[in-house]
Short mmCIF file of C-alpha atoms and ligand atoms in Angstrom, two decimals:
data_model
loop_
_atom_site.label_atom_id
_atom_site.label_comp_id
_atom_site.label_asym_id
_atom_site.label_seq_id
_atom_site.Cartn_x
_atom_site.Cartn_y
_atom_site.Cartn_z
CA UNK A 1 57.46 98.27 93.57
CA UNK A 2 60.71 96.35 93.98
CA UNK A 3 63.22 96.06 91.14
CA UNK A 4 62.68 92.30 90.94
CA UNK A 5 58.91 92.73 90.55
CA UNK A 6 59.40 95.34 87.80
CA UNK A 7 61.70 92.96 85.96
CA UNK A 8 59.05 90.22 86.19
CA UNK A 9 56.40 92.54 84.74
CA UNK A 10 58.73 93.59 81.90
CA UNK A 11 59.44 89.92 81.15
CA UNK A 12 55.72 89.17 81.13
CA UNK A 13 55.10 91.92 78.53
CA UNK A 14 58.02 90.71 76.41
CA UNK A 15 56.73 87.15 76.54
CA UNK A 16 53.34 88.46 75.44
CA UNK A 17 55.04 90.05 72.43
CA UNK A 18 54.44 93.65 73.56
CA UNK A 19 57.92 94.87 72.73
CA UNK A 20 56.78 98.47 72.12
CA UNK A 21 55.59 98.90 75.68
CA UNK A 22 58.67 97.41 77.29
CA UNK A 23 60.91 99.44 74.97
CA UNK A 24 59.15 102.70 75.80
CA UNK A 25 58.89 102.11 79.51
CA UNK A 26 62.58 101.46 79.78
CA UNK A 27 63.36 104.48 77.59
CA UNK A 28 61.27 106.76 79.78
CA UNK A 29 62.85 105.38 82.93
CA UNK A 30 66.33 105.83 81.50
CA UNK A 31 65.64 109.43 80.57
CA UNK A 32 63.94 110.39 83.79
CA UNK A 33 66.89 108.90 85.65
CA UNK A 34 69.14 111.17 83.64
CA UNK A 35 66.83 113.99 84.71
CA UNK A 36 65.90 116.06 81.68
CA UNK A 37 66.49 119.73 82.48
CA UNK A 38 65.92 121.57 79.17
CA UNK A 39 63.54 121.52 76.20
CA UNK A 40 66.44 120.50 73.97
CA UNK A 41 67.14 117.48 76.16
CA UNK A 42 63.45 116.60 76.21
CA UNK A 43 63.27 116.81 72.42
CA UNK A 44 66.31 114.60 72.03
CA UNK A 45 64.89 112.10 74.45
CA UNK A 46 61.52 112.02 72.63
CA UNK A 47 63.28 111.58 69.29
CA UNK A 48 64.89 108.46 70.69
CA UNK A 49 61.61 106.81 71.67
CA UNK A 50 61.40 103.60 69.70
CA UNK A 51 57.72 103.37 68.72
CA UNK A 52 56.11 102.06 65.55
CA UNK A 53 54.02 105.26 65.33
CA UNK A 54 56.99 107.24 64.08
CA UNK A 55 57.71 104.91 61.18
CA UNK A 56 54.69 106.34 59.30
CA UNK A 57 55.38 109.98 60.19
CA UNK A 58 57.55 112.49 58.33
CA UNK A 59 58.53 114.84 61.14
CA UNK A 60 58.36 114.90 64.89
CA UNK A 61 56.13 117.72 66.08
CA UNK A 62 57.62 118.78 69.40
CA UNK A 63 56.09 122.13 70.27
CA UNK A 64 56.15 125.78 69.27
CA UNK A 65 55.55 129.26 70.58
CA UNK A 66 56.71 131.25 73.55
CA UNK A 67 58.78 129.11 75.90
CA UNK A 68 58.04 131.58 78.72
CA UNK A 69 54.31 131.67 78.04
CA UNK A 70 51.78 131.71 80.86
CA UNK A 71 49.45 129.62 78.71
CA UNK A 72 50.19 126.20 77.30
CA UNK A 73 47.74 124.70 74.80
CA UNK A 74 47.74 120.91 74.70
CA UNK A 75 46.41 119.25 71.56
CA UNK A 76 45.99 115.64 70.55
CA UNK A 77 48.41 114.74 67.76
CA UNK A 78 49.79 116.20 64.55
CA UNK A 79 47.66 116.08 61.42
CA UNK A 80 48.84 115.97 57.82
CA UNK A 81 50.03 119.57 57.58
CA UNK A 82 51.72 119.48 61.01
CA UNK A 83 53.47 116.26 59.99
CA UNK A 84 54.76 118.00 56.83
CA UNK A 85 55.98 121.13 58.62
CA UNK A 86 56.96 119.73 62.01
CA UNK A 87 54.93 122.47 63.75
CA UNK A 88 51.72 122.00 65.78
CA UNK A 89 48.40 123.46 64.65
CA UNK A 90 49.35 124.83 61.24
CA UNK A 91 46.48 123.19 59.31
CA UNK A 92 42.79 124.05 59.29
CA UNK A 93 42.39 123.45 63.02
CA UNK A 94 45.35 125.75 63.61
CA UNK A 95 43.73 128.52 61.62
CA UNK A 96 40.61 128.30 63.73
CA UNK A 97 42.75 128.19 66.88
CA UNK A 98 44.47 131.41 65.76
CA UNK A 99 41.07 133.05 65.27
CA UNK A 100 39.87 131.98 68.73
CA UNK A 101 43.08 133.25 70.32
CA UNK A 102 42.74 136.59 68.52
CA UNK A 103 39.13 136.89 69.71
CA UNK A 104 40.35 136.95 73.33
CA UNK A 105 43.35 139.21 72.69
CA UNK A 106 46.02 136.53 72.30
CA UNK A 107 48.25 135.36 69.49
CA UNK A 108 50.67 132.50 68.90
CA UNK A 109 53.62 134.49 70.30
CA UNK A 110 51.84 134.64 73.67
CA UNK A 111 51.24 130.91 74.08
CA UNK A 112 53.14 127.65 73.84
CA UNK A 113 51.57 124.73 71.97
CA UNK A 114 52.29 121.04 72.11
CA UNK A 115 50.45 117.74 71.73
CA UNK A 116 49.85 114.51 73.60
CA UNK A 117 51.66 112.66 70.78
CA UNK A 118 54.61 114.07 68.84
CA UNK A 119 54.09 111.81 65.81
CA UNK A 120 51.12 111.78 63.44
CA UNK A 121 49.06 108.59 63.84
CA UNK A 122 48.57 106.95 60.43
CA UNK A 123 45.45 108.26 58.69
CA UNK A 124 44.86 110.64 61.63
CA UNK A 125 43.45 107.82 63.75
CA UNK A 126 42.85 108.45 67.45
CA UNK A 127 45.93 107.78 69.62
CA UNK A 128 45.83 104.40 71.34
CA UNK A 129 45.91 104.10 75.14
CA UNK A 130 49.34 102.55 74.85
CA UNK A 131 50.71 105.48 72.83
CA UNK A 132 49.17 107.91 75.28
CA UNK A 133 50.77 106.10 78.23
CA UNK A 134 54.17 106.06 76.56
CA UNK A 135 54.19 109.82 76.00
CA UNK A 136 52.39 111.00 79.15
CA UNK A 137 55.61 111.31 81.21
CA UNK A 138 57.10 113.41 78.41
CA UNK A 139 54.00 115.61 78.30
CA UNK A 140 54.23 116.19 82.06
CA UNK A 141 57.93 117.04 81.70
CA UNK A 142 57.16 119.37 78.80
CA UNK A 143 54.58 121.24 80.89
CA UNK A 144 56.89 121.49 83.89
CA UNK A 145 59.74 122.88 81.72
CA UNK A 146 57.47 125.59 80.25
CA UNK A 147 55.94 126.15 83.70
CA UNK A 148 52.74 127.90 82.53
CA UNK A 149 50.04 129.32 84.81
CA UNK A 150 47.30 127.71 82.74
CA UNK A 151 47.09 124.58 80.58
CA UNK A 152 44.20 124.54 78.11
CA UNK A 153 43.44 120.97 77.04
CA UNK A 154 42.08 120.92 73.51
CA UNK A 155 39.57 118.12 73.16
CA UNK A 156 38.67 114.85 74.80
CA UNK A 157 41.85 112.92 74.05
CA UNK A 158 44.21 115.54 75.47
CA UNK A 159 41.94 115.97 78.49
CA UNK A 160 41.61 112.24 79.21
CA UNK A 161 45.32 111.74 78.82
CA UNK A 162 46.39 114.61 81.07
CA UNK A 163 43.72 114.12 83.75
CA UNK A 164 43.71 110.31 83.51
CA UNK A 165 39.96 110.32 83.59
CA UNK A 166 37.27 108.44 81.73
CA UNK A 167 34.90 111.42 81.86
CA UNK A 168 34.07 112.94 78.50
CA UNK A 169 34.86 116.43 77.25
CA UNK A 170 31.16 117.39 77.34
CA UNK A 171 31.21 116.98 81.14
CA UNK A 172 34.66 118.46 81.70
CA UNK A 173 34.86 121.46 79.39
CA UNK A 174 34.86 124.88 80.98
CA UNK A 175 35.60 123.51 84.48
CA UNK A 176 38.92 124.41 86.07
CA UNK A 177 40.77 121.43 87.43
CA UNK A 178 44.23 120.29 88.45
CA UNK A 179 46.45 117.24 88.24
CA UNK A 180 49.14 115.92 90.54
CA UNK A 181 52.61 116.98 89.53
CA UNK A 182 51.54 120.12 87.64
CA UNK A 183 51.22 123.48 89.36
CA UNK A 184 49.26 125.06 86.48
CA UNK A 185 45.49 125.33 86.56
CA UNK A 186 43.94 123.17 83.85
CA UNK A 187 40.99 124.10 81.66
CA UNK A 188 39.55 121.53 79.24
CA UNK A 189 37.77 122.85 76.17
CA UNK A 190 36.71 121.64 72.73
CA UNK A 191 39.23 120.74 70.04
CA UNK A 192 39.22 123.16 67.07
CA UNK A 193 38.69 120.20 64.69
CA UNK A 194 35.48 119.40 66.57
CA UNK A 195 34.44 123.06 66.31
CA UNK A 196 34.97 122.95 62.55
CA UNK A 197 32.51 120.04 62.43
CA UNK A 198 30.13 121.48 65.03
CA UNK A 199 30.20 125.28 64.73
CA UNK A 200 27.30 125.64 67.16
CA UNK A 201 29.72 124.71 69.98
CA UNK A 202 32.03 127.65 69.21
CA UNK A 203 30.15 129.79 71.71
CA UNK A 204 31.19 127.49 74.59
CA UNK A 205 34.80 127.31 73.41
CA UNK A 206 34.94 131.10 73.13
CA UNK A 207 33.61 131.32 76.69
CA UNK A 208 36.39 128.93 77.85
CA UNK A 209 39.11 130.96 76.15
CA UNK A 210 37.70 134.12 77.73
CA UNK A 211 38.02 132.38 81.12
CA UNK A 212 41.63 131.54 80.30
CA UNK A 213 42.38 135.15 79.32
CA UNK A 214 40.70 136.45 82.49
CA UNK A 215 42.73 134.07 84.64
CA UNK A 216 45.97 135.30 83.09
CA UNK A 217 45.04 138.97 83.38
CA UNK A 218 43.85 138.60 87.00
CA UNK A 219 46.91 136.79 88.30
N1 URA B 1 45.29 118.69 65.91
C1 URA B 1 46.00 118.52 67.06
O1 URA B 1 45.49 118.03 68.05
N2 URA B 1 47.25 118.92 67.06
C2 URA B 1 47.86 119.48 66.02
O2 URA B 1 49.03 119.83 66.12
C3 URA B 1 47.09 119.63 64.85
C4 URA B 1 45.82 119.24 64.82
#
């Protein structure tokens, strides 16, 4: 798309009062032009994103774990406890995640964890499509900087966002897939919060994590 056309589209959004979108798009373009080369630069760049979402949040939740991990777990967005501590998956869902990891011989020092959104949506609401779009380029950059062998998508929102699909998690879970721009193999599975509500699905999630562990051991 030519520069002139992009400017027209940006103007159209501005005229429609969608200042968030135009602000974010230009921020992402500015940063990608500067070519982010480290996690510290990525974090700084994400901190600078001007989005109303962060006005309600206490801390940005960037990511945690082993920066050289072969496995990256991708969640949805911080909850209350994550927002307080600035660390992903430290609440109830995180405890279940730790248990699932332990069941397949892993722990938090062996994986890297981040989310689709770095800020807690007010009242834990589902991220909007607009918020997902704003942060997707950052998520892709985050994955490429960690450079894992496997990305496990936790839940429908993370899966839809990464794969840009409308298919639901029930259809996609447990099936290896890939996405343009990421060399890692991708495995969607259930979100731990869903498993807390629907314990009968734990069996399938455990199966998926076993697949992940097998993939890492076999490679
Ligand atoms: N749920 C998520 O998706 N991510 C977190 O960090 C915590 C809960």
